C-alpha cells in the first residue's frame, strides 16, 4: 500500500531509478530479520492452521456421542483422550480454537475500528464531539469490566439468543468494553500528530482538509493503529476465554477453549482427567504469547518512536 | 494545585452519578430477580414481597430511593443474606484486601527490580530472558494458570492447600490461625503476582530505558558518581515518575477482589460474594458492589493525578 | 608547559547493522597545562566522541560497546587501561565536562543545590552542611544572584544561560585540571554566549585550568583558542596555533570553512561554499576523505590517505599538496 | 515608494496565561507587542532577535498560520484577517513559509515528489500531466537530482531536506517567502550553499523574503533592511549598512559586539550585557531593555520609548537616541 495520492511519482517512473522501497517494504524487511518475531508469527500461523484446517484430517468431526468411549485417557486413536460424552478431545480443541480465535480477532477488529474512528474524530475535530466521546469513554471505563460483562451475559441468556448467533453477541460485548481504552490512545496520537510541523506545512501550502486528513494524517496513524491492534488481539482472546470460563460467553455444546477449561470445575475431571482442560488452556497460552511477541516485533518496526 | 483538585472532585462526582445511574438501569434490565427466582415462595407471597421491596415501581423512582439511602450510607438490604449490604461488605472485603495488598506489593517490588536490571543490562541474555518471561506472564489466562498450579502444587505434590482461607473446620486462633491463613494464601498470591508483574515490569523497563539515554544521566556519570548512585538517585527516581500514575489504578483491584482468583481458590472474599449473589440476582448487593468499584476506580484516577503532581516538580508548581 | 593530556592514535569504531562506522579514526592531539585547545569540525566529524572517550562515556550501554584502541594519557596515566573505579575517581575530580544542551543536562526532579553538592561529597568527602555552603558559594561565583533561593529551585525554573552557569559551577567544584566543553554555547543566545565565554576565560586564568573546547563556530574558536585542531570525517586534517591557522590556513577544508562563514562588516557578494556534503561513513575507502569536495584534488588524493605531518612552526596538516612540497624541497 | 508587498501595522499576539478554578485568564504573555514593518517587492527584510523576542511569532501571524490578537496585516493590499477560510486558503500559494527544522517539516511517509507536487494538484495550478515536469524543474533549481523524486525524507541529509522544503514552496511560484531560521540547524559549509541558493532564487525569480534569524552575520549577508526585536517589541529598523556600521539602539550595539568574529586576538571593546533575558510572562516596566541596558536612566524605567522615525529609513525606540 504505497502512500495515497502518489499519482505524481507513479505517473512516469519508468525513466528514473527503480521505485525506492516504500516504508512498508522496508518495515517488512526489518521485521524478517527479527528472529523472535518470526518465531511468534510461525506459532500463530500453526495455531490458525491447527484450528481451521486440523479438523479436516480428524475422523471424529461428527461430534456424535459414543458412550462406550467415555472419559478415555490419551491413546493412539484419541491423541488427547475423550470427554464425558465420548467425543475426541483433540478435535474439540481444534473446533473450539476456531471459535475462540474468531471471536477474539473479530472483537479486536471491532473495538479497534470503533476506538480509532471515535478517537480520530475526537482528536482531529476536538470541541464538543471530543468532549462527548471522551466523557462517554470515561463513563464506560468507570464501570468495572467483569461485572459489566456479567450483566450483558445475563441479558444475553434472557433474550434466548440461538447458540450460533451468541458468538457474535459476545464479540459485541467484548468490543463494547474495549473500545474506550483504544479511543483514548488513538485520540492522543491524533492530537500529537496534529501539532507536528509537517501538518502546519500542509496548512501553509493551503491544502484542503480532506487531503490533510487522508494524505498526511492517516498514513502516519495507520501504522500506530496496526500496532495497537496487534497488541490487543491477545487481550481479546484472553477476555473471551474468561467470559466462557464464567459460562457467559459461547455456551456448550459449542466448544470454546474457555468453556472446555470450565469443565475442570468438577472435582473428578480436575484431578483425574487433566487431558480435558490442560490442552485448551495451553492452546490459549501458545496463541496469545505468539501474538504478543509478533506484535512487539511489529511495533519496533512500525512505530517511529524507538522502544527497545 | 487546590483549584485542580476542586475541579477534578466536581468532575468525579458527576461521573459517579452517571455511572451509578447506568449500572442501576442495567441491573434493572437483567431478567428475573431474587423473589421470582425463589421457587419456595407462593405467587401471592412473591407479589407481596415485590411490593415491600418496591420492585414494581418504575426504574427511575427505584434509583432515586436507592440513591437517597446510599447518600445516607445505607446501601440497602441483601435479600439473600438478610443482612445490610454494608455489614456484609465489611465481613468479606478485608479478606480480598489481604490477598490483593500482599500480591500488589510483591508485584511492584518484583517488577521494579526486574524492569531496572533488564533495562540496565539491555541487549544482554538476561534482558531477552526477562522479555520472554514478561510475554509469558501477560499471555497466561489467569484462571488456567490458577487451576494448573493447584493441580500440580496442591493435588499432585500436596505442598499447598488447594483453596479456602483456612483448613475446613479448623478452630485455630491467634498465631496458629495466622500461620494457617498464610499457608492458604500462598498459591493465590503467586498467581495474582504473576498476573500483575508482566505488564508492569515491561512498563518500568521501557521507562528506565528512556531515562538511561537522557543527558542528565551522562552528566551524573561525568561527575564521577558511583554507578549505584547514578542508577538510584538519578535514573530510578525519574523512571518511576510515570509509573506512579499506575498506583492509583491498583485501588479498585485492592478492594474489589479478583472474581477469577476467588472462584478458583474458593477464597471467601468480596469477589466470591458477588459471584454467588449474581446467581441469586440479589440486586442491592450487586448494585452496592459495582458502585463501590466504580467509586474506587474514580478515586484511583484522581489519586494518580494528584500523586503525579506531587512527585513531579515540573507539574507541581503550575 | 608539560603535556597534561596526550591522545595517541585513538580509534573508536562502532559496529552497526550496515557495517563498521569509524567515528574516530587514528586521532592524536595534546593539551598542555593552562592551554585552551579547540577541536573544530562539522557534525559527524568525531569531535564529540573524541571528547567523550577521554571521560570513558562513549556509548556506555549501546548494543555492542564500541571498539576503542590507542592511548589517552592524562598526567602520565593511560585512561583507557584504568579500571572503572579508578577512572571514576578522575571524572569530575580531575577532568570535568560541560555539555551543549543545559536544559536537559540536569536532573529535572532534583534541586539545583543537591546536584552541585554531589561531586563535593563524592570526591572531596565534604559533609552535607559544608557541601551545601560550598555549593551556594559556587552559585555566587558563576555570577547568579540569590544563590540560596536558586539552590532550592529546580532546573525547569531557570533559563538556558543560568543552567549552563550551574553546569560550570558543578564542573569547577573540585578544581579540575582539565575542563572539557562540548559545544557549551551553541544552544545559547549570542549575548548569553558572550557572558559564558568570558566566565570560562576568567576561571581558566584564575586556576591555570586547561580547556578542551569542542565547537563548530569559528568565531568562538578565534576568541577562545590558543591551539586549534580541525577534524573531518573522523580524522585530524590540520592543527596549529590559532593566529597562524586563521591567517594562513593550509588544508583546503580549513580554507573553505573560513571563507564560507559570513563575517560582520566584511560582506562579500558571493559567499564561497564547499560543494557536496560529508561522505557516508560506511562507504569510506583509503583516500583523502575530503577529495570529492576539494578544488585542488589530485589523483593521489583519491587513492591514498595523506599522513598528518609537521609544517610551519608547531602546525600540522594532512594533505598531499604539502606532501609534494616536502618531497621536492 | 512602490506599494509594499507585505504591510504589518501594530501587530500584537498575546498568549493568555490561565489558572485558577474556572481557568480564568490571569495574565498575558505578550509574544508580539505592537510590531510594524513593510516589505517592498524584491526586497529581503531581516528580522533578528534572541529567543523569546517573538520574531518567529511575527512570521507565523503574518501569514495567519497563527491568529493575531490585534493589528493589521496586508498582503498585496489585501487585509489577510478579513478573508474567510476558503479565500485565505486560495491565497496561500502566494505566500509561503520555510521551516527551521528540516527533519520535522517533511511528512516521513510521503515521497518528496508527492510532497512537492501535491499543492499544485490540490490548487489546480497545473494540469495533472504537467505537474511532474514542474516538480523536476523546481528540484533542479534547488540543486536536487531527478532520481530523488520518489525517495522518502529519511533518505536525505539535513541540507538536502532544506532544499526540498524550499522546492515545495517554490513550485507554487510564491511572491513572498517567509524563512523562519532556515539555516540555523545546518553546518557552516551546507549553510553557505543554502544562503547562496536563497540569493540565486531571488535574483532569478524576483522573490521577496522575510528572513528571520538570530545569526547577525547571515542576516548581514542576505538582507537589505533589518529589524531588531527584543522581548516582543521592535527596538530598531534600518538599512543593512547603516545598522551594521552605525547601530543606534544600545541593544543592537550589544548584540553586534557579542557576535564572535573569526579573527583571533582581535582587539575590540565589547559590551557584555549583565543578567538574563527576562521572562516574557512579566516583562520589565517602561522600556523592556532597561534592566540590562548599560545606559538606562530613570525615565527608561517609567515610560516605554516610542518607535519613531530618525531620518532616512531608520526607526528606533529609545529615549537616549
mmCIF file of N, CA and C in Angstrom, chain D residues 104-154:
data_model
loop_
_atom_site.group_PDB
_atom_site.id
_atom_site.type_symbol
_atom_site.label_atom_id
_atom_site.label_comp_id
_atom_site.label_asym_id
_atom_site.label_seq_id
_atom_site.Cartn_x
_atom_site.Cartn_y
_atom_site.Cartn_z
ATOM 1 N N UNK D 104 11.540 17.839 10.824
ATOM 2 C CA UNK D 104 10.144 17.653 11.276
ATOM 3 C C UNK D 104 9.150 18.320 10.316
ATOM 4 N N UNK D 105 9.647 19.104 9.323
ATOM 5 C CA UNK D 105 8.654 19.812 8.486
ATOM 6 C C UNK D 105 8.304 18.999 7.238
ATOM 7 N N UNK D 106 8.887 17.794 7.103
ATOM 8 C CA UNK D 106 8.526 16.934 5.957
ATOM 9 C C UNK D 106 7.820 15.688 6.482
ATOM 10 N N UNK D 107 6.705 15.316 5.829
ATOM 11 C CA UNK D 107 5.957 14.135 6.284
ATOM 12 C C UNK D 107 6.776 12.879 5.984
ATOM 13 N N UNK D 108 7.171 12.124 7.043
ATOM 14 C CA UNK D 108 8.068 10.983 6.835
ATOM 15 C C UNK D 108 7.500 9.914 5.905
ATOM 16 N N UNK D 109 6.190 9.885 5.709
ATOM 17 C CA UNK D 109 5.606 8.765 4.954
ATOM 18 C C UNK D 109 5.171 9.189 3.553
ATOM 19 N N UNK D 110 5.604 10.390 3.121
ATOM 20 C CA UNK D 110 5.211 10.824 1.777
ATOM 21 C C UNK D 110 6.474 11.030 0.951
ATOM 22 N N UNK D 111 6.476 10.450 -0.272
ATOM 23 C CA UNK D 111 7.666 10.635 -1.137
ATOM 24 C C UNK D 111 7.809 12.130 -1.458
ATOM 25 N N UNK D 112 9.034 12.572 -1.692
ATOM 26 C CA UNK D 112 9.216 14.030 -1.833
ATOM 27 C C UNK D 112 8.579 14.530 -3.129
ATOM 28 N N UNK D 113 8.499 13.649 -4.158
ATOM 29 C CA UNK D 113 7.826 14.073 -5.396
ATOM 30 C C UNK D 113 6.381 14.482 -5.098
ATOM 31 N N UNK D 114 5.696 13.652 -4.324
ATOM 32 C CA UNK D 114 4.296 13.977 -3.966
ATOM 33 C C UNK D 114 4.259 15.200 -3.069
ATOM 34 N N UNK D 115 5.181 15.270 -2.123
ATOM 35 C CA UNK D 115 5.149 16.387 -1.154
ATOM 36 C C UNK D 115 5.270 17.710 -1.899
ATOM 37 N N UNK D 116 6.092 17.732 -2.958
ATOM 38 C CA UNK D 116 6.302 18.998 -3.696
ATOM 39 C C UNK D 116 5.137 19.267 -4.647
ATOM 40 N N UNK D 117 4.714 18.215 -5.350
ATOM 41 C CA UNK D 117 3.705 18.438 -6.386
ATOM 42 C C UNK D 117 2.281 18.519 -5.862
ATOM 43 N N UNK D 118 2.075 18.054 -4.660
ATOM 44 C CA UNK D 118 0.721 17.897 -4.098
ATOM 45 C C UNK D 118 -0.094 19.203 -4.123
ATOM 46 N N UNK D 119 0.566 20.302 -3.722
ATOM 47 C CA UNK D 119 -0.196 21.560 -3.605
ATOM 48 C C UNK D 119 -0.632 22.036 -4.991
ATOM 49 N N UNK D 120 0.229 21.810 -5.989
ATOM 50 C CA UNK D 120 -0.150 22.194 -7.376
ATOM 51 C C UNK D 120 -1.444 21.479 -7.765
ATOM 52 N N UNK D 121 -1.473 20.185 -7.421
ATOM 53 C CA UNK D 121 -2.641 19.363 -7.763
ATOM 54 C C UNK D 121 -3.874 19.880 -7.019
ATOM 55 N N UNK D 122 -3.691 20.093 -5.716
ATOM 56 C CA UNK D 122 -4.836 20.466 -4.859
ATOM 57 C C UNK D 122 -5.399 21.831 -5.256
ATOM 58 N N UNK D 123 -4.532 22.753 -5.675
ATOM 59 C CA UNK D 123 -4.993 24.094 -6.058
ATOM 60 C C UNK D 123 -5.343 24.148 -7.544
ATOM 61 N N UNK D 124 -5.079 23.017 -8.271
ATOM 62 C CA UNK D 124 -5.379 23.022 -9.711
ATOM 63 C C UNK D 124 -4.558 24.056 -10.449
ATOM 64 N N UNK D 125 -3.323 24.304 -9.969
ATOM 65 C CA UNK D 125 -2.495 25.348 -10.608
ATOM 66 C C UNK D 125 -1.852 24.819 -11.875
ATOM 67 N N UNK D 126 -1.895 23.501 -12.095
ATOM 68 C CA UNK D 126 -1.285 22.958 -13.328
ATOM 69 C C UNK D 126 -2.023 21.668 -13.655
ATOM 70 N N UNK D 127 -2.154 21.396 -14.971
ATOM 71 C CA UNK D 127 -2.812 20.137 -15.347
ATOM 72 C C UNK D 127 -1.990 18.937 -14.852
ATOM 73 N N UNK D 128 -2.640 17.821 -14.608
ATOM 74 C CA UNK D 128 -2.006 16.655 -13.967
ATOM 75 C C UNK D 128 -0.726 16.245 -14.681
ATOM 76 N N UNK D 129 -0.751 16.232 -16.040
ATOM 77 C CA UNK D 129 0.448 15.730 -16.747
ATOM 78 C C UNK D 129 1.627 16.668 -16.531
ATOM 79 N N UNK D 130 1.344 17.943 -16.417
ATOM 80 C CA UNK D 130 2.465 18.891 -16.341
ATOM 81 C C UNK D 130 3.141 18.888 -14.962
ATOM 82 N N UNK D 131 2.405 18.418 -13.965
ATOM 83 C CA UNK D 131 2.906 18.568 -12.583
ATOM 84 C C UNK D 131 4.294 17.949 -12.449
ATOM 85 N N UNK D 132 4.449 16.737 -13.022
ATOM 86 C CA UNK D 132 5.726 16.038 -12.833
ATOM 87 C C UNK D 132 6.884 16.884 -13.345
ATOM 88 N N UNK D 133 6.708 17.502 -14.515
ATOM 89 C CA UNK D 133 7.813 18.309 -15.057
ATOM 90 C C UNK D 133 8.058 19.519 -14.159
ATOM 91 N N UNK D 134 6.949 20.140 -13.687
ATOM 92 C CA UNK D 134 7.129 21.315 -12.809
ATOM 93 C C UNK D 134 7.961 20.893 -11.590
ATOM 94 N N UNK D 135 7.669 19.697 -11.041
ATOM 95 C CA UNK D 135 8.404 19.245 -9.845
ATOM 96 C C UNK D 135 9.878 19.041 -10.195
ATOM 97 N N UNK D 136 10.118 18.410 -11.373
ATOM 98 C CA UNK D 136 11.517 18.156 -11.776
ATOM 99 C C UNK D 136 12.263 19.487 -11.951
ATOM 100 N N UNK D 137 11.587 20.500 -12.582
ATOM 101 C CA UNK D 137 12.256 21.804 -12.754
ATOM 102 C C UNK D 137 12.682 22.368 -11.404
ATOM 103 N N UNK D 138 11.729 22.346 -10.476
ATOM 104 C CA UNK D 138 12.000 23.035 -9.194
ATOM 105 C C UNK D 138 13.032 22.247 -8.375
ATOM 106 N N UNK D 139 13.046 20.909 -8.560
ATOM 107 C CA UNK D 139 14.098 20.119 -7.891
ATOM 108 C C UNK D 139 15.459 20.550 -8.424
ATOM 109 N N UNK D 140 15.555 20.677 -9.754
ATOM 110 C CA UNK D 140 16.832 21.080 -10.357
ATOM 111 C C UNK D 140 17.219 22.474 -9.856
ATOM 112 N N UNK D 141 16.247 23.381 -9.821
ATOM 113 C CA UNK D 141 16.528 24.764 -9.391
ATOM 114 C C UNK D 141 17.089 24.768 -7.965
ATOM 115 N N UNK D 142 16.681 23.766 -7.170
ATOM 116 C CA UNK D 142 17.152 23.753 -5.767
ATOM 117 C C UNK D 142 18.343 22.821 -5.590
ATOM 118 N N UNK D 143 18.924 22.377 -6.699
ATOM 119 C CA UNK D 143 20.161 21.592 -6.578
ATOM 120 C C UNK D 143 19.932 20.135 -6.219
ATOM 121 N N UNK D 144 18.733 19.602 -6.583
ATOM 122 C CA UNK D 144 18.492 18.167 -6.317
ATOM 123 C C UNK D 144 18.346 17.448 -7.661
ATOM 124 N N UNK D 145 18.580 16.134 -7.668
ATOM 125 C CA UNK D 145 18.548 15.404 -8.951
ATOM 126 C C UNK D 145 17.163 14.788 -9.160
ATOM 127 N N UNK D 146 16.896 14.450 -10.437
ATOM 128 C CA UNK D 146 15.579 13.917 -10.810
ATOM 129 C C UNK D 146 15.297 12.618 -10.058
ATOM 130 N N UNK D 147 16.346 11.774 -9.876
ATOM 131 C CA UNK D 147 16.044 10.461 -9.284
ATOM 132 C C UNK D 147 15.664 10.578 -7.806
ATOM 133 N N UNK D 148 15.748 11.788 -7.272
ATOM 134 C CA UNK D 148 15.344 11.933 -5.863
ATOM 135 C C UNK D 148 13.827 11.909 -5.699
ATOM 136 N N UNK D 149 13.117 12.013 -6.851
ATOM 137 C CA UNK D 149 11.683 12.360 -6.791
ATOM 138 C C UNK D 149 10.863 11.376 -5.970
ATOM 139 N N UNK D 150 11.215 10.045 -6.057
ATOM 140 C CA UNK D 150 10.317 9.153 -5.314
ATOM 141 C C UNK D 150 10.989 8.577 -4.059
ATOM 142 N N UNK D 151 11.909 9.346 -3.527
ATOM 143 C CA UNK D 151 12.528 8.876 -2.267
ATOM 144 C C UNK D 151 11.774 9.453 -1.082
ATOM 145 N N UNK D 152 12.079 8.930 0.104
ATOM 146 C CA UNK D 152 11.406 9.388 1.338
ATOM 147 C C UNK D 152 12.359 10.305 2.114
ATOM 148 N N UNK D 153 11.791 11.235 2.873
ATOM 149 C CA UNK D 153 12.629 12.209 3.601
ATOM 150 C C UNK D 153 13.773 11.587 4.395
ATOM 151 N N UNK D 154 13.564 10.404 4.985
ATOM 152 C CA UNK D 154 14.637 9.889 5.863
ATOM 153 C C UNK D 154 15.875 9.502 5.064
#
